[in-house]
Every structure is written in structure tokens, then in C-alpha cells.
PDB file of C-alpha atoms in Angstrom:
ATOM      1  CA  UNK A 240     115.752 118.065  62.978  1.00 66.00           C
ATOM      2  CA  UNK A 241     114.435 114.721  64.506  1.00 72.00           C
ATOM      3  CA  UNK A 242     117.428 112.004  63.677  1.00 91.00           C
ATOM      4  CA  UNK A 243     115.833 108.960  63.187  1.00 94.00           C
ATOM      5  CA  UNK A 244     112.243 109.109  62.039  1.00 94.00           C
ATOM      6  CA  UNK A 245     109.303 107.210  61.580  1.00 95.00           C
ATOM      7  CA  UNK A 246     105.906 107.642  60.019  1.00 96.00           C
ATOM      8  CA  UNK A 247     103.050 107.089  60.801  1.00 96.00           C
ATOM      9  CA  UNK A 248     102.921 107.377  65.195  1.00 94.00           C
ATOM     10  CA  UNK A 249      99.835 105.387  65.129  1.00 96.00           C
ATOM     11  CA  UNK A 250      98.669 102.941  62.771  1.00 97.00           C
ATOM     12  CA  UNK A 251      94.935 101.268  63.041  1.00 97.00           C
ATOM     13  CA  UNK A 252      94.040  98.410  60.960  1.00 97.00           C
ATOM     14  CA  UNK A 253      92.357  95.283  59.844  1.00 97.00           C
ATOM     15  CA  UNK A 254      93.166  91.762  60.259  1.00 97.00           C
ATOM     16  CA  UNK A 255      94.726  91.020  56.594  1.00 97.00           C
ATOM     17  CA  UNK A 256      95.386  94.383  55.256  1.00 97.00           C
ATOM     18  CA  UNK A 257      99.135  95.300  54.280  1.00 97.00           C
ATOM     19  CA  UNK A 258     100.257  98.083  55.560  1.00 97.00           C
ATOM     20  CA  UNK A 259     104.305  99.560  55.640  1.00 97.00           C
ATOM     21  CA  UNK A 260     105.945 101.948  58.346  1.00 98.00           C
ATOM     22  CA  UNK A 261     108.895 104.171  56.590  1.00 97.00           C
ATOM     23  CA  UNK A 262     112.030 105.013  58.534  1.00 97.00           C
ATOM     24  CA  UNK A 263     114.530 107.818  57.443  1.00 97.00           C
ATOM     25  CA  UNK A 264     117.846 109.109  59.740  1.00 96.00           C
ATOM     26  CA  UNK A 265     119.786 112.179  59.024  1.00 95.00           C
ATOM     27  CA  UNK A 266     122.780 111.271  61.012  1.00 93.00           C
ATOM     28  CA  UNK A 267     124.582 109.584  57.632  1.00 93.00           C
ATOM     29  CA  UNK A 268     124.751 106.643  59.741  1.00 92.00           C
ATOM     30  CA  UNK A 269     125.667 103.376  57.313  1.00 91.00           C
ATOM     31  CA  UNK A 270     123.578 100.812  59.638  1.00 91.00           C
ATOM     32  CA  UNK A 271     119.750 100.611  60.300  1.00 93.00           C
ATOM     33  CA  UNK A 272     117.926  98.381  62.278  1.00 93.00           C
ATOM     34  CA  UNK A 273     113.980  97.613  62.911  1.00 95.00           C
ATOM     35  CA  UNK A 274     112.629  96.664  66.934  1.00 94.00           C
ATOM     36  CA  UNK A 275     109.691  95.484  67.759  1.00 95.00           C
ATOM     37  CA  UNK A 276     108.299  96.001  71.127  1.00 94.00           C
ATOM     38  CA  UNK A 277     105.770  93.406  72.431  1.00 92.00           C
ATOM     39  CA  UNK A 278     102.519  94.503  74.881  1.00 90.00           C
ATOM     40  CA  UNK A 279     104.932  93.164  77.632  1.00 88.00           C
ATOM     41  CA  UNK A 280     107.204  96.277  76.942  1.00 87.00           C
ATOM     42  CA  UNK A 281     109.800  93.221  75.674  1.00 90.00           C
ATOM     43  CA  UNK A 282     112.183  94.412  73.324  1.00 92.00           C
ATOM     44  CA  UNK A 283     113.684  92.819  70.365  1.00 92.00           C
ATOM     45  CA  UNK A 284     115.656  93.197  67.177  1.00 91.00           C
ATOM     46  CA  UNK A 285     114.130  92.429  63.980  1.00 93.00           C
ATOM     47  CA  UNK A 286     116.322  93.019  61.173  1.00 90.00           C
ATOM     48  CA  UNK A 287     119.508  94.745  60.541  1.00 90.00           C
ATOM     49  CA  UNK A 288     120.614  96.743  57.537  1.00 90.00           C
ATOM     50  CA  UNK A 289     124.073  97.925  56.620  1.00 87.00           C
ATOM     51  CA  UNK A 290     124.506  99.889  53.451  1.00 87.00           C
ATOM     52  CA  UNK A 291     121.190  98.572  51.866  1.00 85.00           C
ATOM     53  CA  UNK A 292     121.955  95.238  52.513  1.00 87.00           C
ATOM     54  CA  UNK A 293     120.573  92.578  54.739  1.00 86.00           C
ATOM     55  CA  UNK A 294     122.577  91.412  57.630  1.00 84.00           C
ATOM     56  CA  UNK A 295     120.412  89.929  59.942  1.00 79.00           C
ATOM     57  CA  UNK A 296     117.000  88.580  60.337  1.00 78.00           C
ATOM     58  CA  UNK A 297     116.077  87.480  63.630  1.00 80.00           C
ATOM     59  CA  UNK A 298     113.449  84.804  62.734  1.00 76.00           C
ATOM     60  CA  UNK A 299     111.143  86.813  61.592  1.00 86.00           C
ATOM     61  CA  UNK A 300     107.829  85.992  59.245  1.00 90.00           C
ATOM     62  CA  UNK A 301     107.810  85.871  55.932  1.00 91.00           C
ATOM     63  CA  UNK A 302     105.018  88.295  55.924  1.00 95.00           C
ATOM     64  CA  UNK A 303     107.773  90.972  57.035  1.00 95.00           C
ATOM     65  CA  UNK A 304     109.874  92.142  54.315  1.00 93.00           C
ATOM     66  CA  UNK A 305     112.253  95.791  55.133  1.00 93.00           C
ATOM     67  CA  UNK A 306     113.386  97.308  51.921  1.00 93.00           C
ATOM     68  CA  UNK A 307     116.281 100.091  51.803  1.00 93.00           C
ATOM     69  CA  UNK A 308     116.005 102.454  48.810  1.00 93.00           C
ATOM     70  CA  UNK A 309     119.132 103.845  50.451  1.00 93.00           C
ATOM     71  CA  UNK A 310     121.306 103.824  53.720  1.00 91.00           C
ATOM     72  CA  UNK A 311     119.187 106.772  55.312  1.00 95.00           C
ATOM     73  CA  UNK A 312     115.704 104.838  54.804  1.00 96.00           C
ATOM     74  CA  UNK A 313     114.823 101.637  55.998  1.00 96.00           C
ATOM     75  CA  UNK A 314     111.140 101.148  55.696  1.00 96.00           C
ATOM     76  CA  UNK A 315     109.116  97.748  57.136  1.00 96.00           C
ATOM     77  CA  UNK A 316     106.317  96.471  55.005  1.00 97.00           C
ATOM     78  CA  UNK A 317     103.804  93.884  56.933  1.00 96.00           C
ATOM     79  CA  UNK A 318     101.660  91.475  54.649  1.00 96.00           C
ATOM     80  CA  UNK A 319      98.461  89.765  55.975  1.00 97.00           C
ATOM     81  CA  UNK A 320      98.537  91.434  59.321  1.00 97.00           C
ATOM     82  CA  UNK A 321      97.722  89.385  61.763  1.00 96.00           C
ATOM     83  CA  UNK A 322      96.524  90.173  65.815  1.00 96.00           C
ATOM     84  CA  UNK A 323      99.631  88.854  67.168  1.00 94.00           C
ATOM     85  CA  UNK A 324     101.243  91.909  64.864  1.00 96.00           C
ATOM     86  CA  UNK A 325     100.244  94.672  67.476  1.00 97.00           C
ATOM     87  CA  UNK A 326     103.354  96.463  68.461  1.00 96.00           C
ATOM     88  CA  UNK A 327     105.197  99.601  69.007  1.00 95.00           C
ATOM     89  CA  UNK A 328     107.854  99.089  66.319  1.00 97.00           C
ATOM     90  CA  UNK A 329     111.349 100.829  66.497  1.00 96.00           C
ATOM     91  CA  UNK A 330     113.411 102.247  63.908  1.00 96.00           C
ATOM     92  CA  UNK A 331     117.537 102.763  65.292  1.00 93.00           C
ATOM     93  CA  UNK A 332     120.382 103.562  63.481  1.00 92.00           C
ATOM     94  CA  UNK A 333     124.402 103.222  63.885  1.00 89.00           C
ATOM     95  CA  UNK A 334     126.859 104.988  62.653  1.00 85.00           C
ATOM     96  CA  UNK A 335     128.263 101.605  61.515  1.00 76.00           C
ATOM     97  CA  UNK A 336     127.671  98.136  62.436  1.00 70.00           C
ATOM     98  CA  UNK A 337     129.625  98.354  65.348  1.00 70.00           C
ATOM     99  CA  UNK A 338     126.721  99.730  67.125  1.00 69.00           C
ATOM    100  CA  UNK A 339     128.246 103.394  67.877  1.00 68.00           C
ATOM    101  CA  UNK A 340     125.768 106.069  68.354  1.00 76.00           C
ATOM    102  CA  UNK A 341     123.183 103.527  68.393  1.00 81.00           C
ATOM    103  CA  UNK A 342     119.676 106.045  67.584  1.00 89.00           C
ATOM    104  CA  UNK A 343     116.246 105.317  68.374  1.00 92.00           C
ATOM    105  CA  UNK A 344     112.993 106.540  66.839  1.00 92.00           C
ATOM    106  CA  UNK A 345     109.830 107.421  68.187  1.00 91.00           C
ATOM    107  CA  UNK A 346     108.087 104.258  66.996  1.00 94.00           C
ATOM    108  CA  UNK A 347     105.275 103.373  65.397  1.00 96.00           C
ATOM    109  CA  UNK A 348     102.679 101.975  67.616  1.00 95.00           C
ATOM    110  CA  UNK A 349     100.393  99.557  65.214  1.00 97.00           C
ATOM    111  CA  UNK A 350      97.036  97.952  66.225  1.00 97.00           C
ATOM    112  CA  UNK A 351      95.114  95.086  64.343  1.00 97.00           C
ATOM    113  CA  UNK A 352      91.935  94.750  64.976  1.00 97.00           C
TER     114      UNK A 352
ATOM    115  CA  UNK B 114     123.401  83.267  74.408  1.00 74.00           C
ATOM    116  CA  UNK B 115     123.341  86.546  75.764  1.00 82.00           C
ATOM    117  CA  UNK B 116     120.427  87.951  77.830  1.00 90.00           C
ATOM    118  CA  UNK B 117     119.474  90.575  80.448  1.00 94.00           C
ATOM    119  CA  UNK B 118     117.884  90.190  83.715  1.00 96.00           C
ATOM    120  CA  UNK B 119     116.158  93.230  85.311  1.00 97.00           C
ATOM    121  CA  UNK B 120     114.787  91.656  88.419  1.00 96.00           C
ATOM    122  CA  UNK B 121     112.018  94.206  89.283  1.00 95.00           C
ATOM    123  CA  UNK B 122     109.444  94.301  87.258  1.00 94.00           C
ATOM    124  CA  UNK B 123     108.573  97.808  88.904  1.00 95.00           C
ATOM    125  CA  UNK B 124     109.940  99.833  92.010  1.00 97.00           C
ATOM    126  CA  UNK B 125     107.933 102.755  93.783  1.00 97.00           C
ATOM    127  CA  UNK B 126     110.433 105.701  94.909  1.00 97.00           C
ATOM    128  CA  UNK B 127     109.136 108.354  97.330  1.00 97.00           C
ATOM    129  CA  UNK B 128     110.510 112.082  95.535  1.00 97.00           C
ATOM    130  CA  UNK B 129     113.586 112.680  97.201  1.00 97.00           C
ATOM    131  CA  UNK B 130     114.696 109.408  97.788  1.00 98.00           C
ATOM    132  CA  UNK B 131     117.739 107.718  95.985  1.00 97.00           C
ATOM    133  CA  UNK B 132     116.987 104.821  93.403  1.00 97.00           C
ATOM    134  CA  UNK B 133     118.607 102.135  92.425  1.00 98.00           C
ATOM    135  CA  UNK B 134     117.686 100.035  89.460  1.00 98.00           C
ATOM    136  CA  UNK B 135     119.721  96.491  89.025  1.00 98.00           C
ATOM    137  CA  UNK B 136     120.429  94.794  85.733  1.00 97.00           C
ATOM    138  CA  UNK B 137     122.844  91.970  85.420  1.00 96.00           C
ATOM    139  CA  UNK B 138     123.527  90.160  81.879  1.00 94.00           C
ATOM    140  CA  UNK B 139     124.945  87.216  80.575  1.00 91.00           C
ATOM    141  CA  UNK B 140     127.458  87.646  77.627  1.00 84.00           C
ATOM    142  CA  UNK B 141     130.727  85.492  77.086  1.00 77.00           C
ATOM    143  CA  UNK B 142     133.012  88.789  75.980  1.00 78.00           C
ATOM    144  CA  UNK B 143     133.502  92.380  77.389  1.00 77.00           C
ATOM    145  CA  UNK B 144     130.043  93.836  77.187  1.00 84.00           C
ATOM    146  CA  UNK B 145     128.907  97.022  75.697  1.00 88.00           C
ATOM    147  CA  UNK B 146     126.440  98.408  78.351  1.00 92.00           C
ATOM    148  CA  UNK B 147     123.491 100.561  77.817  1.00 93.00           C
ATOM    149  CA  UNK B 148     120.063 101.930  80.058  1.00 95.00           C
ATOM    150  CA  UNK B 149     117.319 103.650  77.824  1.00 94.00           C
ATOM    151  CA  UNK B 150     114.304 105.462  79.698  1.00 95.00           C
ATOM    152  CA  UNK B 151     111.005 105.104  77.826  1.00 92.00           C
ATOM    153  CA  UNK B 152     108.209 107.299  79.266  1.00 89.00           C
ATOM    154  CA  UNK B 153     104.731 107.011  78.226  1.00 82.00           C
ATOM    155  CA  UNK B 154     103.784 106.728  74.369  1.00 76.00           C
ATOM    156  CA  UNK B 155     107.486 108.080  73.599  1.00 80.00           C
ATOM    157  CA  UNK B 156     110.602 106.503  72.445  1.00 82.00           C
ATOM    158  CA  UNK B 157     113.455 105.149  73.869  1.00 89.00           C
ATOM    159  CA  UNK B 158     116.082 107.462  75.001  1.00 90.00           C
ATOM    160  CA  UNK B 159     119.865 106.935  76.026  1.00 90.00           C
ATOM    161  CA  UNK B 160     120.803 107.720  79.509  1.00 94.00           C
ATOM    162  CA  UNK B 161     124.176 106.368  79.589  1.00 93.00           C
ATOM    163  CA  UNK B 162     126.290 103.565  78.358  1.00 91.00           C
ATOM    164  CA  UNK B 163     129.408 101.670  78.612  1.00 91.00           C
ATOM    165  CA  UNK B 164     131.978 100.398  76.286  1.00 85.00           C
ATOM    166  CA  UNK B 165     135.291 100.560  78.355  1.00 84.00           C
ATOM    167  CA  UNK B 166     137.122 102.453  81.001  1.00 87.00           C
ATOM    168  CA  UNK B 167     135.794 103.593  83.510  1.00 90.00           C
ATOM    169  CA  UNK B 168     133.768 101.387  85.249  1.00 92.00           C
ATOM    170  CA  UNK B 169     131.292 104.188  87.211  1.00 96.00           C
ATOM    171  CA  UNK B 170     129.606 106.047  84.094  1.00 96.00           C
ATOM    172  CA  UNK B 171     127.709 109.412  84.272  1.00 96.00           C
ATOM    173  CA  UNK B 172     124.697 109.939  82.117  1.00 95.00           C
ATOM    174  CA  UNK B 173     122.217 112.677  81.626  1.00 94.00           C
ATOM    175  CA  UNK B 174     119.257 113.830  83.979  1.00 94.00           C
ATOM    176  CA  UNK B 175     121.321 112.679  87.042  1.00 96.00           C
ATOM    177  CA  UNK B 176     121.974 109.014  86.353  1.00 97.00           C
ATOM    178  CA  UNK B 177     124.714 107.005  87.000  1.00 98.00           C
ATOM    179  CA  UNK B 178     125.510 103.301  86.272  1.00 98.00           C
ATOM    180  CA  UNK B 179     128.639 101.074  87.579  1.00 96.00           C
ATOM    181  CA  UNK B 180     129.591  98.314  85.663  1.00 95.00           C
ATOM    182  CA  UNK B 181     130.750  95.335  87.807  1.00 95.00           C
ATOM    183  CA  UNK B 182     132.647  92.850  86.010  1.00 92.00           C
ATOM    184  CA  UNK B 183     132.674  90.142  89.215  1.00 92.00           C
ATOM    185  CA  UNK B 184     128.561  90.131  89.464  1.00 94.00           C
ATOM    186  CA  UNK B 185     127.721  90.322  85.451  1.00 94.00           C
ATOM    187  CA  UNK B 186     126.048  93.868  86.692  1.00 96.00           C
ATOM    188  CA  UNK B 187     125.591  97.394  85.705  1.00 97.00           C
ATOM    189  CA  UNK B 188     123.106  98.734  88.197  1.00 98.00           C
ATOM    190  CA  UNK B 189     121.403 102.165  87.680  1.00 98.00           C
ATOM    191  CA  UNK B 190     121.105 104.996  90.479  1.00 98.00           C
ATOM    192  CA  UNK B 191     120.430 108.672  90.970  1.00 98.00           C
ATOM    193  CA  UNK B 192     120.566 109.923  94.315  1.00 97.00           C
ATOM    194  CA  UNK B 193     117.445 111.910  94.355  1.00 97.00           C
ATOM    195  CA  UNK B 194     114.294 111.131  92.440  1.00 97.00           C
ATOM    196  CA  UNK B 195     112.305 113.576  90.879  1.00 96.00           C
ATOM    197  CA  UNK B 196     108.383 113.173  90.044  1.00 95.00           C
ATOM    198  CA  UNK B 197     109.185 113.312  86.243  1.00 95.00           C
ATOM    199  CA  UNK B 198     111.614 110.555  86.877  1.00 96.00           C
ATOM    200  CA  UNK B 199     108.532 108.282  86.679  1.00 96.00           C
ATOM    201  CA  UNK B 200     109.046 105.945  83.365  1.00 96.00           C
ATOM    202  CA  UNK B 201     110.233 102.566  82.290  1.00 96.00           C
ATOM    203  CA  UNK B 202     113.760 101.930  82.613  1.00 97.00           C
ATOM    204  CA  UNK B 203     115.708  99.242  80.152  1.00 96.00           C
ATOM    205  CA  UNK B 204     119.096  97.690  80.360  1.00 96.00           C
ATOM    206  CA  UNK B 205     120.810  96.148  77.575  1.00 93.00           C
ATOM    207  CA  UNK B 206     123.820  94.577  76.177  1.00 91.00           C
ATOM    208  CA  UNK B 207     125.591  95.603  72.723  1.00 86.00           C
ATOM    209  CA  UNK B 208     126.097  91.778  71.288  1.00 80.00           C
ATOM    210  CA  UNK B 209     128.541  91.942  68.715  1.00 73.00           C
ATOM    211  CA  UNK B 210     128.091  88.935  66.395  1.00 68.00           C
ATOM    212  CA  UNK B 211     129.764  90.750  63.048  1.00 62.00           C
ATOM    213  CA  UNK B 212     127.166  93.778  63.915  1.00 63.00           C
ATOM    214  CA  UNK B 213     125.798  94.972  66.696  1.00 72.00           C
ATOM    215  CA  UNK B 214     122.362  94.075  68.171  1.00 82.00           C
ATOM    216  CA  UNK B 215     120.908  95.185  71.590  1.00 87.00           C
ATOM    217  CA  UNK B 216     119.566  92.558  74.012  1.00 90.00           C
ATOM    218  CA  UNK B 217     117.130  94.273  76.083  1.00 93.00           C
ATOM    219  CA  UNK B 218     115.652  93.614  79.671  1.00 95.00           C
ATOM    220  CA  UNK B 219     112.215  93.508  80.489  1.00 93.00           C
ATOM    221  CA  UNK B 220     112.215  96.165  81.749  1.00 95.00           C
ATOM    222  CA  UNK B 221     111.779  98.261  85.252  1.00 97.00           C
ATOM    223  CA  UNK B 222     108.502 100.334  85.493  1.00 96.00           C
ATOM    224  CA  UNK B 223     109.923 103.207  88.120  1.00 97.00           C
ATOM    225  CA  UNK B 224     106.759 104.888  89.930  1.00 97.00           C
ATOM    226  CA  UNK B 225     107.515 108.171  92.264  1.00 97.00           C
ATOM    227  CA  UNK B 226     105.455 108.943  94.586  1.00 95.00           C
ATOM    228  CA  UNK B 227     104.549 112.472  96.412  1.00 91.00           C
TER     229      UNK B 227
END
């Protein structure tokens, strides 16, 4: 009955591969949101989602792209993974995008080597 | 722009002892207010937050946060540690810009000891 959650835990992989993390809440919240969570423990946002549509995206690369099939998944695909890419990466939700019941998953915790 | 300042990058707490964790934020309107608690390997989970009212909220596990509009604060405390209290602690503001992102702290790594 997990809320908001993400597969895989762990993720191991090469400089240069692509590789996505999927994201799916059961709360019918309308707003999703990816975090990524640095090696300092520093959090930030990365993109925002309301409805299936892009509202925000906080300067990230290129090489990220999220895709929505629909409001309860919001999966992040990574192209040409780089070092620098190692991360625990969050997956929230909202009940709208007024932030309330802001949700976090697990996270993802992915390693380029 | 909007940020959060958790001064301590870790505090040790004997078990027993009472805890206090600061936070103070910069944010031009009426902030939404949250602490998370991250242990280790595992997600983030909600202690407590403010949006209005009350300025002294209760969370779960025994926290409590007061939110003091004159010092840009919202300090975390429980008044007795316990052992599995051990974890990092984040503050963060609700910026609403249209939606709502969360500016996180740094962070506060809390260590207990016996």
C-alpha cells in the first residue's frame, strides 16, 4: 500500500548507458515532482508535473527527460549518464500544485561507475 | 530567492537529553514550513509542518517545531531523545511560485549517544 513508489532502490551502471527510474502514487494526487539528492545529502527539485504536463524544470540537462503516461506515474529517463549523475533521486507527489500532502518516495539511489 | 539555513551540520545528544535543531529561512511571503527525518538508506519522512495558525506545531514521534515570524525561524525540539532518534534532520520552505517547490536545508546529522 506504499503511496508514492519508485523502482528500482538501487541502480548500478556505466558511464554512458541510459537508464530510467519509474515513479507511480496511489494517493490520486494531480501533481508529481522528481528530487535529486546530492552526496552532500543537498536536496533539490528537479522537475514538476501537474496533470501530465510540465511545469517546471529547474535547470536541468538535456540528458534528463521525465515523461507522464498519466497523473499517477511520473518516470525519469537519464541519457549518457555521466559520474556527476550519482544520486539518491526522489519521487513526491501533491495532491495539487499547491503543495498539500506533499509525499515522498523511497528513492532511487543510482551509481555510475 | 528563498533558501534555508540549518546551521549545524551535525549535533551529538546524550539519550535523555532534550534537542533542539535550528533552521531559519529566507522567503519574501508567509512561509509554508516543513522538517523531514531521513534515516539511513530510507526516505524522507514528514515530522511536522506549518502553513498557518498556530505558531508552536506538534508532529509525530515527539517533535515539536515553533515558527517565529521576528527571527525567519522554525526551530525543531523534543524534550527527550531516544537512541532511534539518531538520523538526518531537514528543514524546508514550501515556495509557491504558481506551484509549490520545497527548498531544503543541508541538513542536520543528529547522533545520540548512550
Amino acid at each position: 500500500d506504499t503511496a508514492v513508489s519508485q523502482t528500482p532502490k538501487y541502480l548500478v551502471t556505466q558511464m554512458g548507458n541510459d537508464k530510467s527510474i519509474k515513479c507511480e502514487q496511489n494517493l490520486g494526487h494531480d501533481t508529481m515532482y522528481w528530487y535529486k539528492q546530492d552526496s552532500k545529502k543537498f536536496l533539490k527539485i528537479m522537475f514538476s508535473y501537474n496533470n501530465k504536463e510540465l511545469i517546471i524544470n529547474e535547470t536541468v540537462p538535456n540528458r534528463f527527460s521525465p515523461k507522464s503516461p498519466d497523473k499517477a506515474h511520473l518516470n525519469l529517463h537519464i541519457n549518457s549518464l555521466e559520474l556527476g549523475d550519482s544520486a539518491v533521486y526522489f519521487c513526491a507527489s501533491s495532491q495539487d500544485m499547491s503543495g498539500y500532502g506533499y509525499t515522498f518516495g523511497s528513492g532511487t539511489r543510482l551509481t555510475v561507475v | 530567492a528563498q533558501s534555508v539555513t540549518q546551521p549545524d551540520i551535525h549535533i551529538t545528544v546524550s539519550e535523555g537529553a532534550s534537542l533542539e535543531l535550528r533552521c531559519n529561512y529566507s522567503y519574501g511571503a508567509t512561509p509554508y514550513l516543513f522538517w523531514y527525518v531521513q534515516s539511513p538508506g530510507q526516505g524522507l519522512q514528514l515530522l511536522l509542518k506549518y502553513f498557518s495558525g498556530d505558531t508552536l506545531v506538534q508532529g509525530i514521534k515527539g517533535f515539536e517545531a515553533e515558527f517565529k515570524r521576528s527571527q525567519s525561524s522554525f526551530n525543531l525540539r523534543k524534550p527527550s531523545v531516544h537512541w532511534s532518534d539518531a538520523a538526518e534532520y531537514f528543514c524546508a520552505v514550501g515556495v509557491v511560485t504558481g506551484f509549490q517547490k520545497l527548498v531544503f536545508g543541508t541538513g542536520t546529522r543528529l547522533l545520540v549517544s548512550p
